[in-house]
Amino acid sequence: DDAPDNVGGHIVWVAIADVSYYVRSGTALDDEAISRGNSVYFLSQVIPMLPEKLSNSICSLRPHVDRLTKCAVIEFDLKGTRKHAYFCDAVINSKAKLAYEEAQVFIKGKGGGEIGDAIRTAWSLADVLRKRRFKNGALDLDFPEVKVVLDEKTKKPIEVKNLVYDESHQMIEELMLSANEAVAVELKMKRRNA
């Protein structure tokens, strides 16, 4: 998001679903989530950490629906230096849900209106962040990833496909890394000041 008070830079909002609003600490639901630890992804099914009505519905960031979120709001200059970050609760109403392949079309081309423009802007920042990260010594752990395709009826593997790790994947990776880094810095500063 280009903002008038950050001419030449970017302000990025990274939002995740606010599951804590629905899963209160100390409840049976919280205890079950703690015992599961995470969702488990198999070839033919997912065993979610939370009940499906939460994980796939109420807590899912769907387009054109208000959703409660936790946000990291990060300001960058043109060189990809984080200038400021803060964290807040927010209600978002996203404009679209895109697969990586759909976002990649916007990154590589034109069109898409406001959504296409926003994705291209996000990629321009992510590209700067990525180059900066590797220049500063980050390891490139880009290992080939595969997807097993199952027969719809038998659920048996019928094909193995290589997954493409393109700019759309790199964009999400960089913005999530930036949010995680901003949170880590905030927690470190709070610990130091305690």
Coordinates of N, CA, C and O in Angstrom, one line a residue:
D1 N 0.9 -1.2 0.0 CA 0.0 0.0 0.0 C 0.9 1.2 0.0 O 1.7 1.4 0.9
D2 N 0.8 2.0 -1.0 CA 1.6 3.3 -1.1 C 0.8 4.3 -0.2 O -0.4 4.4 -0.3
A3 N 1.5 5.0 0.6 CA 0.8 6.0 1.5 C 1.5 7.3 1.4 O 2.7 7.4 1.2
P4 N 0.7 8.4 1.5 CA 1.2 9.8 1.3 C 2.3 10.1 2.3 O 3.2 10.8 2.0
D5 N 2.2 9.5 3.5 CA 3.2 9.9 4.5 C 4.5 9.0 4.4 O 5.4 9.1 5.2
N6 N 4.5 8.2 3.4 CA 5.7 7.3 3.2 C 6.0 7.4 1.7 O 6.1 6.3 1.0
V7 N 6.2 8.6 1.1 CA 6.4 8.8 -0.3 C 7.7 8.0 -0.7 O 8.7 8.1 -0.1
G8 N 7.5 7.1 -1.7 CA 8.6 6.3 -2.2 C 8.8 5.0 -1.5 O 9.7 4.3 -1.8
G9 N 8.0 4.8 -0.4 CA 8.1 3.5 0.3 C 6.8 2.8 0.3 O 5.9 3.1 -0.5
H10 N 6.7 1.8 1.2 CA 5.5 1.0 1.2 C 5.1 0.8 2.7 O 5.9 0.7 3.6
I11 N 3.8 0.7 2.9 CA 3.2 0.2 4.2 C 2.5 -1.1 3.9 O 1.6 -1.1 3.0
V12 N 2.9 -2.1 4.5 CA 2.3 -3.5 4.3 C 1.5 -3.9 5.5 O 2.0 -3.8 6.7
W13 N 0.4 -4.4 5.3 CA -0.5 -5.0 6.3 C -0.4 -6.5 6.1 O -0.9 -7.0 5.1
V14 N 0.1 -7.3 7.1 CA 0.0 -8.7 7.1 C -1.0 -9.2 8.1 O -0.8 -8.9 9.3
A15 N -2.0 -9.8 7.7 CA -3.1 -10.1 8.6 C -3.3 -11.7 8.6 O -3.2 -12.3 7.6
I16 N -3.5 -12.1 9.9 CA -3.8 -13.6 10.1 C -5.1 -13.6 10.9 O -5.5 -12.7 11.6
A17 N -5.9 -14.7 10.7 CA -7.1 -14.8 11.4 C -6.9 -14.8 12.9 O -6.0 -15.4 13.4
D18 N -7.8 -14.1 13.6 CA -7.7 -14.0 15.1 C -8.5 -15.2 15.7 O -9.6 -15.1 16.1
V19 N -7.9 -16.3 15.7 CA -8.5 -17.5 16.3 C -8.7 -17.4 17.8 O -9.7 -17.9 18.3
S20 N -7.9 -16.6 18.4 CA -8.0 -16.4 19.9 C -9.4 -15.8 20.3 O -9.8 -16.0 21.4
Y21 N -10.0 -15.1 19.4 CA -11.4 -14.6 19.7 C -12.4 -15.7 19.9 O -13.3 -15.6 20.7
Y22 N -12.2 -16.8 19.2 CA -13.1 -17.9 19.2 C -12.7 -19.0 20.1 O -13.5 -19.8 20.6
V23 N -11.4 -19.2 20.3 CA -10.8 -20.2 21.1 C -10.2 -19.6 22.4 O -9.1 -19.1 22.4
R24 N -11.0 -19.6 23.4 CA -10.6 -18.9 24.7 C -9.7 -19.8 25.4 O -9.8 -21.0 25.5
S25 N -8.7 -19.2 26.0 CA -7.7 -19.9 26.8 C -8.3 -20.7 28.0 O -9.2 -20.2 28.6
G26 N -7.9 -22.0 28.1 CA -8.4 -22.8 29.2 C -9.7 -23.5 28.9 O -10.1 -24.3 29.7
T27 N -10.2 -23.4 27.8 CA -11.5 -24.1 27.4 C -11.1 -25.5 26.9 O -10.0 -25.8 26.5
A28 N -12.1 -26.3 26.7 CA -11.9 -27.7 26.2 C -11.4 -27.6 24.7 O -10.6 -28.3 24.3
L29 N -11.9 -26.6 24.0 CA -11.5 -26.4 22.6 C -10.0 -26.0 22.6 O -9.2 -26.5 21.8
D30 N -9.5 -25.1 23.5 CA -8.1 -24.8 23.6 C -7.3 -26.0 24.0 O -6.2 -26.2 23.4
D31 N -7.8 -26.7 25.0 CA -7.0 -27.9 25.4 C -6.8 -28.9 24.3 O -5.7 -29.5 24.1
E32 N -7.9 -29.1 23.5 CA -7.8 -30.0 22.3 C -6.8 -29.5 21.3 O -6.0 -30.2 20.7
A33 N -6.9 -28.2 21.0 CA -5.9 -27.6 20.1 C -4.5 -27.7 20.5 O -3.6 -28.0 19.7
I34 N -4.3 -27.6 21.8 CA -2.9 -27.7 22.4 C -2.4 -29.1 22.2 O -1.3 -29.4 21.9
S35 N -3.3 -30.1 22.5 CA -2.9 -31.5 22.4 C -2.6 -31.9 21.0 O -1.7 -32.7 20.7
R36 N -3.3 -31.3 20.0 CA -3.0 -31.6 18.6 C -1.8 -30.8 18.1 O -1.0 -31.3 17.3
G37 N -1.6 -29.6 18.6 CA -0.4 -28.8 18.2 C -0.5 -28.1 16.9 O 0.0 -27.0 16.7
N38 N -1.0 -28.8 15.9 CA -1.1 -28.2 14.5 C -2.0 -29.1 13.7 O -2.4 -30.2 14.1
S39 N -2.3 -28.5 12.5 CA -3.1 -29.3 11.5 C -2.1 -30.3 10.9 O -1.0 -30.0 10.7
V40 N -2.6 -31.5 10.5 CA -1.8 -32.5 9.8 C -2.4 -32.7 8.4 O -3.5 -32.9 8.2
Y41 N -1.5 -32.5 7.5 CA -1.8 -32.6 6.0 C -1.4 -34.0 5.5 O -0.2 -34.2 5.4
F42 N -2.3 -34.8 5.0 CA -2.0 -36.0 4.3 C -2.3 -35.8 2.9 O -2.8 -34.8 2.4
L43 N -2.0 -36.8 2.1 CA -2.2 -36.7 0.6 C -3.7 -36.5 0.3 O -4.1 -35.8 -0.6
S44 N -4.6 -37.3 1.1 CA -6.0 -37.2 0.7 C -6.9 -36.5 1.7 O -8.1 -36.4 1.5
Q45 N -6.3 -36.0 2.8 CA -7.2 -35.4 3.8 C -6.3 -34.5 4.7 O -5.1 -34.6 4.7
V46 N -7.0 -33.7 5.5 CA -6.4 -32.8 6.5 C -7.1 -33.1 7.8 O -8.3 -33.2 7.9
I47 N -6.3 -33.2 8.8 CA -6.8 -33.3 10.2 C -6.5 -32.0 10.8 O -5.4 -31.7 11.2
P48 N -7.6 -31.1 10.9 CA -7.3 -29.7 11.4 C -7.1 -29.7 12.9 O -7.6 -30.5 13.7
M49 N -6.3 -28.7 13.3 CA -6.1 -28.5 14.7 C -7.4 -28.0 15.4 O -7.6 -28.4 16.6
L50 N -8.2 -27.3 14.7 CA -9.4 -26.8 15.2 C -10.6 -27.4 14.5 O -10.4 -27.9 13.3
P51 N -11.8 -27.4 15.0 CA -12.9 -28.0 14.3 C -13.1 -27.3 12.9 O -12.8 -26.1 12.8
E52 N -13.6 -28.1 12.0 CA -13.7 -27.6 10.6 C -14.6 -26.3 10.5 O -14.3 -25.4 9.7
K53 N -15.6 -26.2 11.4 CA -16.4 -25.0 11.3 C -15.6 -23.7 11.7 O -16.0 -22.6 11.2
L54 N -14.6 -23.9 12.5 CA -13.7 -22.7 12.8 C -12.7 -22.6 11.7 O -12.5 -21.5 11.1
S55 N -11.9 -23.6 11.4 CA -10.8 -23.5 10.6 C -11.1 -23.2 9.1 O -10.4 -22.5 8.4
N56 N -12.2 -23.8 8.6 CA -12.6 -23.6 7.2 C -13.7 -22.6 7.0 O -14.1 -22.3 5.9
S57 N -14.3 -22.0 8.1 CA -15.4 -21.1 7.9 C -15.2 -19.8 8.7 O -14.6 -18.9 8.2
I58 N -15.5 -19.8 10.0 CA -15.5 -18.6 10.7 C -14.1 -17.9 10.8 O -14.0 -16.7 10.7
C59 N -13.0 -18.7 10.9 CA -11.7 -18.2 11.0 C -11.0 -18.1 9.6 O -9.8 -17.8 9.6
S60 N -11.6 -18.5 8.6 CA -11.0 -18.5 7.3 C -11.2 -17.1 6.7 O -12.3 -16.5 6.7
L61 N -10.1 -16.5 6.1 CA -10.1 -15.2 5.6 C -10.7 -15.3 4.2 O -10.0 -15.4 3.2
R62 N -12.0 -15.2 4.1 CA -12.7 -15.3 2.8 C -13.0 -13.9 2.2 O -13.2 -13.0 2.9
P63 N -13.0 -13.9 0.9 CA -13.3 -12.6 0.3 C -14.7 -12.1 0.5 O -15.7 -12.9 0.6
H64 N -14.8 -10.8 0.6 CA -16.1 -10.1 0.8 C -16.9 -10.4 2.1 O -18.1 -10.3 2.1
V65 N -16.1 -10.9 3.1 CA -16.7 -11.2 4.4 C -15.8 -10.6 5.5 O -14.6 -10.7 5.4
D66 N -16.4 -9.9 6.4 CA -15.7 -9.3 7.5 C -15.1 -10.4 8.4 O -15.8 -11.4 8.7
R67 N -13.8 -10.3 8.7 CA -13.1 -11.3 9.5 C -12.2 -10.6 10.5 O -11.6 -9.6 10.2
L68 N -12.2 -11.2 11.8 CA -11.3 -10.7 12.8 C -9.9 -11.1 12.6 O -9.7 -12.3 12.2
T69 N -9.0 -10.2 12.7 CA -7.6 -10.6 12.4 C -6.6 -9.9 13.4 O -7.0 -9.0 14.2
K70 N -5.4 -10.5 13.5 CA -4.3 -9.9 14.1 C -3.4 -9.4 13.0 O -3.1 -10.1 12.0
C71 N -2.9 -8.1 13.1 CA -2.2 -7.5 11.9 C -0.8 -7.0 12.4 O -0.7 -6.5 13.5
A72 N 0.2 -7.2 11.5 CA 1.5 -6.5 11.6 C 1.4 -5.5 10.5 O 1.2 -5.8 9.3
V73 N 1.7 -4.2 10.9 CA 1.7 -3.1 9.9 C 3.1 -2.6 9.9 O 3.6 -2.2 10.9
I74 N 3.7 -2.8 8.7 CA 5.2 -2.5 8.6 C 5.4 -1.5 7.5 O 4.9 -1.6 6.4
E75 N 6.2 -0.5 7.9 CA 6.6 0.6 6.9 C 8.0 0.3 6.4 O 8.9 0.1 7.2
F76 N 8.2 0.3 5.1 CA 9.5 0.1 4.5 C 9.9 1.3 3.6 O 9.0 2.0 3.0
D77 N 11.2 1.6 3.5 CA 11.6 2.6 2.6 C 11.9 1.9 1.2 O 11.7 0.7 1.1
L78 N 12.3 2.6 0.2 CA 12.5 2.0 -1.1 C 13.6 1.0 -1.1 O 13.6 0.1 -2.0
K79 N 14.6 1.0 -0.2 CA 15.6 0.0 -0.1 C 15.3 -1.2 0.6 O 16.1 -2.1 0.8
G80 N 14.0 -1.3 1.1 CA 13.6 -2.5 1.9 C 13.9 -2.5 3.3 O 13.9 -3.5 4.0
T81 N 14.3 -1.3 3.8 CA 14.6 -1.2 5.3 C 13.4 -0.9 6.0 O 12.6 -0.1 5.7
R82 N 13.2 -1.7 7.1 CA 12.0 -1.5 7.9 C 12.2 -0.3 8.7 O 13.1 -0.1 9.5
K83 N 11.3 0.7 8.6 CA 11.4 1.9 9.3 C 10.5 1.9 10.6 O 10.9 2.6 11.6
H84 N 9.4 1.2 10.5 CA 8.5 1.3 11.7 C 7.6 0.1 11.6 O 7.2 -0.4 10.5
A85 N 7.1 -0.5 12.7 CA 6.1 -1.5 12.7 C 5.3 -1.4 13.9 O 5.7 -0.9 15.0
Y86 N 4.0 -1.7 13.8 CA 3.1 -1.8 14.9 C 2.1 -3.0 14.7 O 2.0 -3.5 13.6
F87 N 1.4 -3.3 15.7 CA 0.6 -4.5 15.7 C -0.8 -4.1 16.2 O -0.9 -3.3 17.2
C88 N -1.8 -4.7 15.6 CA -3.2 -4.3 16.0 C -4.2 -5.4 15.7 O -3.9 -6.3 14.9
D89 N -5.3 -5.3 16.3 CA -6.5 -6.1 16.0 C -7.2 -5.4 14.9 O -7.3 -4.1 14.9
A90 N -7.7 -6.1 13.9 CA -8.5 -5.4 12.8 C -9.6 -6.3 12.3 O -9.5 -7.5 12.4
V91 N -10.5 -5.7 11.7 CA -11.5 -6.4 10.9 C -11.2 -6.1 9.5 O -11.1 -5.0 9.0
I92 N -11.0 -7.2 8.7 CA -10.7 -7.0 7.3 C -11.8 -7.6 6.4 O -12.5 -8.5 6.9
N93 N -11.9 -7.1 5.2 CA -12.8 -7.6 4.3 C -12.0 -7.7 2.9 O -11.9 -6.7 2.2
S94 N -11.4 -8.8 2.7 CA -10.5 -9.0 1.6 C -11.3 -8.9 0.2 O -12.5 -9.3 0.2
K95 N -10.6 -8.5 -0.8 CA -11.3 -8.4 -2.1 C -11.2 -9.6 -3.0 O -12.0 -9.7 -3.9
A96 N -10.3 -10.5 -2.7 CA -10.2 -11.7 -3.5 C -9.4 -12.8 -2.7 O -8.6 -12.5 -1.8
K97 N -9.6 -14.0 -3.2 CA -8.8 -15.1 -2.7 C -8.2 -15.7 -4.0 O -8.9 -16.2 -4.9
L98 N -6.9 -15.6 -4.1 CA -6.2 -16.0 -5.3 C -5.3 -17.2 -5.0 O -4.6 -17.3 -4.0
A99 N -5.2 -18.2 -6.0 CA -4.2 -19.2 -6.0 C -2.9 -18.6 -6.4 O -2.9 -17.5 -7.0
Y100 N -1.8 -19.2 -6.1 CA -0.5 -18.7 -6.5 C -0.5 -18.5 -8.0 O 0.1 -17.5 -8.4
E101 N -1.0 -19.4 -8.7 CA -1.0 -19.3 -10.2 C -1.7 -18.0 -10.7 O -1.3 -17.4 -11.6
E102 N -2.8 -17.7 -10.0 CA -3.6 -16.5 -10.4 C -2.8 -15.2 -10.1 O -2.7 -14.3 -10.9
A103 N -2.1 -15.2 -8.9 CA -1.3 -14.1 -8.5 C -0.1 -13.9 -9.5 O 0.3 -12.8 -9.8
Q104 N 0.4 -15.0 -9.9 CA 1.6 -15.0 -10.8 C 1.3 -14.4 -12.1 O 2.1 -13.6 -12.7
V105 N 0.0 -14.6 -12.6 CA -0.4 -13.9 -13.8 C -0.3 -12.4 -13.7 O 0.1 -11.7 -14.6
F106 N -0.8 -11.9 -12.5 CA -0.8 -10.5 -12.3 C 0.7 -9.9 -12.2 O 1.0 -8.9 -12.7
I107 N 1.5 -10.7 -11.5 CA 2.9 -10.3 -11.3 C 3.6 -10.2 -12.7 O 4.3 -9.2 -12.9
K108 N 3.4 -11.1 -13.6 CA 4.1 -11.2 -14.9 C 3.4 -10.3 -15.9 O 4.0 -10.0 -16.9
G109 N 2.2 -9.8 -15.7 CA 1.5 -9.1 -16.8 C 0.9 -7.9 -16.3 O 1.2 -7.3 -15.2
K110 N -0.1 -7.4 -17.0 CA -0.9 -6.2 -16.7 C -2.3 -6.7 -16.4 O -2.6 -7.8 -16.5
G111 N -3.1 -5.7 -16.1 CA -4.5 -6.0 -15.9 C -4.8 -6.4 -14.4 O -3.9 -6.3 -13.5
G112 N -6.0 -6.8 -14.2 CA -6.4 -7.2 -12.8 C -6.9 -6.0 -12.0 O -7.2 -6.2 -10.9
G113 N -6.9 -4.8 -12.6 CA -7.4 -3.6 -11.9 C -6.7 -3.4 -10.6 O -5.5 -3.5 -10.6
E114 N -7.4 -3.0 -9.6 CA -6.9 -2.6 -8.3 C -6.1 -3.8 -7.7 O -5.1 -3.6 -7.1
I115 N -6.7 -5.0 -7.8 CA -6.1 -6.2 -7.3 C -4.7 -6.5 -8.0 O -3.7 -6.7 -7.3
G116 N -4.7 -6.4 -9.3 CA -3.5 -6.6 -10.0 C -2.4 -5.6 -9.7 O -1.2 -6.0 -9.5
D117 N -2.8 -4.4 -9.6 CA -1.9 -3.3 -9.2 C -1.3 -3.6 -7.8 O -0.1 -3.4 -7.6
A118 N -2.2 -4.0 -6.9 CA -1.7 -4.2 -5.5 C -0.7 -5.4 -5.4 O 0.3 -5.3 -4.7
I119 N -1.0 -6.4 -6.2 CA -0.1 -7.6 -6.2 C 1.3 -7.2 -6.9 O 2.3 -7.6 -6.4
R120 N 1.2 -6.4 -7.9 CA 2.5 -6.0 -8.5 C 3.3 -5.1 -7.6 O 4.5 -5.2 -7.5
T121 N 2.6 -4.2 -6.9 CA 3.3 -3.4 -5.9 C 3.9 -4.3 -4.8 O 5.0 -4.0 -4.3
A122 N 3.1 -5.2 -4.3 CA 3.6 -6.1 -3.2 C 4.8 -6.9 -3.7 O 5.8 -7.1 -3.0
W123 N 4.8 -7.4 -5.0 CA 5.9 -8.1 -5.5 C 7.2 -7.2 -5.6 O 8.3 -7.6 -5.4
S124 N 7.0 -5.9 -6.0 CA 8.1 -5.0 -6.2 C 8.8 -4.9 -4.8 O 10.0 -4.8 -4.8
L125 N 8.1 -4.8 -3.7 CA 8.7 -4.7 -2.4 C 9.3 -6.0 -2.0 O 10.4 -6.1 -1.6
A126 N 8.6 -7.1 -2.3 CA 9.1 -8.5 -1.9 C 10.4 -8.8 -2.6 O 11.3 -9.3 -2.1
D127 N 10.5 -8.3 -3.9 CA 11.7 -8.6 -4.7 C 12.9 -7.8 -4.0 O 14.0 -8.4 -3.9
V128 N 12.7 -6.6 -3.6 CA 13.7 -5.8 -2.9 C 14.1 -6.5 -1.6 O 15.3 -6.6 -1.3
L129 N 13.1 -6.9 -0.9 CA 13.4 -7.6 0.4 C 14.2 -8.9 0.2 O 15.1 -9.2 1.0
R130 N 13.8 -9.6 -0.8 CA 14.4 -10.9 -1.1 C 15.9 -10.7 -1.5 O 16.8 -11.3 -0.9
K131 N 16.2 -9.7 -2.4 CA 17.5 -9.5 -2.8 C 18.4 -9.0 -1.6 O 19.5 -9.4 -1.4
R132 N 17.8 -8.1 -0.8 CA 18.5 -7.6 0.4 C 18.8 -8.7 1.4 O 19.9 -8.8 1.9
R133 N 17.9 -9.6 1.6 CA 18.1 -10.7 2.5 C 19.2 -11.6 2.0 O 20.1 -12.0 2.9
F134 N 19.3 -12.0 0.8 CA 20.4 -12.8 0.3 C 21.7 -12.0 0.3 O 22.7 -12.6 0.5
K135 N 21.7 -10.8 0.0 CA 22.9 -9.9 0.0 C 23.5 -9.9 1.5 O 24.7 -9.9 1.7
N136 N 22.6 -10.0 2.4 CA 23.0 -10.0 3.9 C 23.3 -11.4 4.4 O 23.5 -11.6 5.6
G137 N 23.4 -12.4 3.5 CA 23.9 -13.7 3.9 C 22.8 -14.8 4.2 O 23.2 -15.8 4.7
A138 N 21.6 -14.5 3.8 CA 20.6 -15.6 4.0 C 20.9 -16.8 3.2 O 21.4 -16.7 2.1
L139 N 20.5 -18.0 3.7 CA 20.7 -19.2 2.9 C 19.5 -19.4 1.9 O 18.4 -19.1 2.3
D140 N 19.8 -19.8 0.7 CA 18.8 -20.1 -0.2 C 18.4 -21.6 -0.1 O 19.2 -22.5 -0.5
L141 N 17.3 -21.9 0.6 CA 16.9 -23.3 0.8 C 15.8 -23.7 -0.1 O 14.8 -24.3 0.3
D142 N 15.9 -23.3 -1.4 CA 14.9 -23.6 -2.4 C 15.1 -25.0 -2.9 O 15.8 -25.2 -3.9
F143 N 14.5 -26.0 -2.2 CA 14.6 -27.3 -2.6 C 13.4 -27.7 -3.4 O 12.3 -27.2 -3.2
P144 N 13.5 -28.6 -4.4 CA 12.4 -29.0 -5.2 C 11.3 -29.5 -4.3 O 11.6 -30.3 -3.4
E145 N 10.1 -29.2 -4.6 CA 8.9 -29.7 -3.9 C 8.0 -30.4 -4.9 O 7.9 -30.0 -6.0
V146 N 7.4 -31.4 -4.4 CA 6.5 -32.2 -5.3 C 5.1 -32.3 -4.7 O 4.9 -32.1 -3.5
K147 N 4.2 -32.5 -5.6 CA 2.8 -32.7 -5.2 C 2.4 -34.1 -5.8 O 2.6 -34.4 -7.0
V148 N 1.8 -34.9 -4.9 CA 1.3 -36.2 -5.3 C -0.2 -36.0 -5.7 O -1.0 -35.5 -4.9
V149 N -0.5 -36.4 -6.9 CA -1.9 -36.4 -7.4 C -2.6 -37.7 -7.2 O -2.0 -38.7 -7.5
L150 N -3.7 -37.6 -6.6 CA -4.5 -38.9 -6.2 C -5.6 -39.1 -7.2 O -6.2 -38.1 -7.6
D151 N -5.9 -40.3 -7.4 CA -7.1 -40.7 -8.2 C -8.3 -40.3 -7.3 O -8.4 -40.6 -6.1
E152 N -9.3 -39.6 -7.9 CA -10.4 -39.1 -7.2 C -11.3 -40.2 -6.5 O -11.8 -40.1 -5.4
K153 N -11.4 -41.4 -7.2 CA -12.2 -42.4 -6.7 C -11.4 -43.3 -5.7 O -11.9 -43.6 -4.6
T154 N -10.2 -43.8 -6.1 CA -9.5 -44.7 -5.2 C -8.6 -44.0 -4.2 O -8.2 -44.7 -3.2
K155 N -8.3 -42.8 -4.4 CA -7.4 -42.0 -3.5 C -6.0 -42.6 -3.6 O -5.2 -42.3 -2.6
K156 N -5.7 -43.3 -4.6 CA -4.3 -43.8 -4.8 C -3.5 -42.9 -5.6 O -4.1 -42.3 -6.5
P157 N -2.2 -42.8 -5.4 CA -1.3 -41.9 -6.2 C -1.3 -42.3 -7.6 O -1.2 -43.5 -7.9
I158 N -1.5 -41.3 -8.5 CA -1.4 -41.6 -9.9 C -0.4 -40.8 -10.7 O 0.0 -41.1 -11.8
E159 N 0.1 -39.7 -10.0 CA 1.1 -38.9 -10.6 C 1.9 -38.1 -9.6 O 1.3 -37.7 -8.5
V160 N 3.1 -37.7 -9.9 CA 3.9 -36.8 -9.1 C 4.3 -35.6 -9.9 O 4.9 -35.8 -11.0
K161 N 4.0 -34.4 -9.4 CA 4.3 -33.2 -10.2 C 5.3 -32.4 -9.4 O 5.1 -32.3 -8.2
N162 N 6.2 -31.8 -10.1 CA 7.1 -30.8 -9.5 C 6.3 -29.5 -9.3 O 5.6 -29.0 -10.2
L163 N 6.4 -28.9 -8.1 CA 5.7 -27.6 -7.9 C 6.7 -26.5 -8.3 O 7.9 -26.5 -8.0
V164 N 6.1 -25.5 -8.9 CA 6.9 -24.3 -9.3 C 7.0 -23.3 -8.2 O 6.0 -23.0 -7.5
Y165 N 8.2 -22.9 -7.9 CA 8.4 -21.9 -6.8 C 8.7 -20.6 -7.5 O 9.8 -20.2 -7.7
D166 N 7.7 -19.9 -7.8 CA 7.8 -18.7 -8.6 C 7.7 -17.4 -7.8 O 7.6 -17.5 -6.5
E167 N 7.6 -16.3 -8.4 CA 7.5 -15.0 -7.7 C 6.3 -14.9 -6.7 O 6.4 -14.3 -5.7
S168 N 5.2 -15.5 -7.1 CA 4.0 -15.4 -6.2 C 4.3 -16.1 -4.9 O 3.9 -15.6 -3.8
H169 N 5.0 -17.2 -4.9 CA 5.4 -17.9 -3.7 C 6.4 -17.1 -2.9 O 6.3 -17.0 -1.7
Q170 N 7.4 -16.6 -3.6 CA 8.4 -15.8 -3.0 C 7.9 -14.5 -2.4 O 8.3 -14.1 -1.3
M171 N 6.9 -13.9 -3.0 CA 6.2 -12.7 -2.4 C 5.6 -13.0 -1.1 O 5.9 -12.3 -0.1
I172 N 4.8 -14.1 -1.0 CA 4.2 -14.4 0.3 C 5.3 -14.8 1.3 O 5.2 -14.3 2.5
E173 N 6.3 -15.5 0.9 CA 7.4 -15.8 1.8 C 8.1 -14.6 2.4 O 8.3 -14.5 3.6
E174 N 8.4 -13.6 1.5 CA 9.1 -12.4 2.0 C 8.2 -11.6 2.9 O 8.7 -11.1 4.0
L175 N 6.9 -11.5 2.6 CA 6.1 -10.6 3.5 C 5.8 -11.3 4.8 O 5.8 -10.7 5.9
M176 N 5.7 -12.7 4.8 CA 5.5 -13.4 6.1 C 6.8 -13.3 6.9 O 6.7 -13.1 8.1
L177 N 7.9 -13.5 6.3 CA 9.2 -13.3 7.0 C 9.3 -11.9 7.6 O 9.8 -11.8 8.8
S178 N 8.9 -10.9 6.9 CA 9.0 -9.5 7.4 C 8.1 -9.4 8.6 O 8.5 -8.7 9.6
A179 N 6.9 -10.0 8.6 CA 6.0 -9.9 9.7 C 6.6 -10.6 10.9 O 6.6 -10.1 12.0
N180 N 7.1 -11.8 10.7 CA 7.7 -12.6 11.8 C 8.9 -11.9 12.4 O 9.1 -11.8 13.6
E181 N 9.7 -11.3 11.5 CA 10.9 -10.5 12.0 C 10.4 -9.3 12.8 O 11.0 -9.0 13.9
A182 N 9.4 -8.6 12.4 CA 8.9 -7.4 13.1 C 8.4 -7.8 14.5 O 8.6 -7.2 15.5
V183 N 7.7 -9.0 14.5 CA 7.2 -9.5 15.8 C 8.4 -9.9 16.7 O 8.4 -9.5 17.9
A184 N 9.4 -10.5 16.2 CA 10.6 -10.9 17.0 C 11.3 -9.7 17.6 O 11.7 -9.7 18.7
V185 N 11.4 -8.7 16.7 CA 12.1 -7.4 17.2 C 11.2 -6.8 18.3 O 11.8 -6.4 19.4
E186 N 9.9 -6.7 18.2 CA 9.0 -6.2 19.2 C 9.1 -6.9 20.5 O 9.3 -6.3 21.6
L187 N 9.1 -8.3 20.4 CA 9.2 -9.1 21.6 C 10.6 -8.9 22.3 O 10.7 -8.8 23.5
K188 N 11.6 -8.8 21.5 CA 13.0 -8.6 22.1 C 13.0 -7.3 22.8 O 13.6 -7.2 23.9
M189 N 12.5 -6.2 22.2 CA 12.5 -4.9 22.8 C 11.7 -4.9 24.1 O 12.1 -4.3 25.1
K190 N 10.6 -5.5 24.1 CA 9.8 -5.6 25.3 C 10.5 -6.3 26.4 O 10.4 -5.9 27.6
R191 N 11.2 -7.4 26.1 CA 11.9 -8.2 27.1 C 13.0 -7.3 27.6 O 13.3 -7.3 28.8
R192 N 13.7 -6.6 26.7 CA 14.8 -5.7 27.2 C 14.4 -4.6 28.1 O 15.1 -4.2 29.0
N193 N 13.2 -4.1 27.8 CA 12.6 -3.0 28.6 C 11.9 -3.4 29.9 O 11.4 -2.6 30.7
A194 N 11.7 -4.7 30.1 CA 11.0 -5.2 31.2 C 11.8 -5.2 32.5 O 13.0 -5.2 32.5

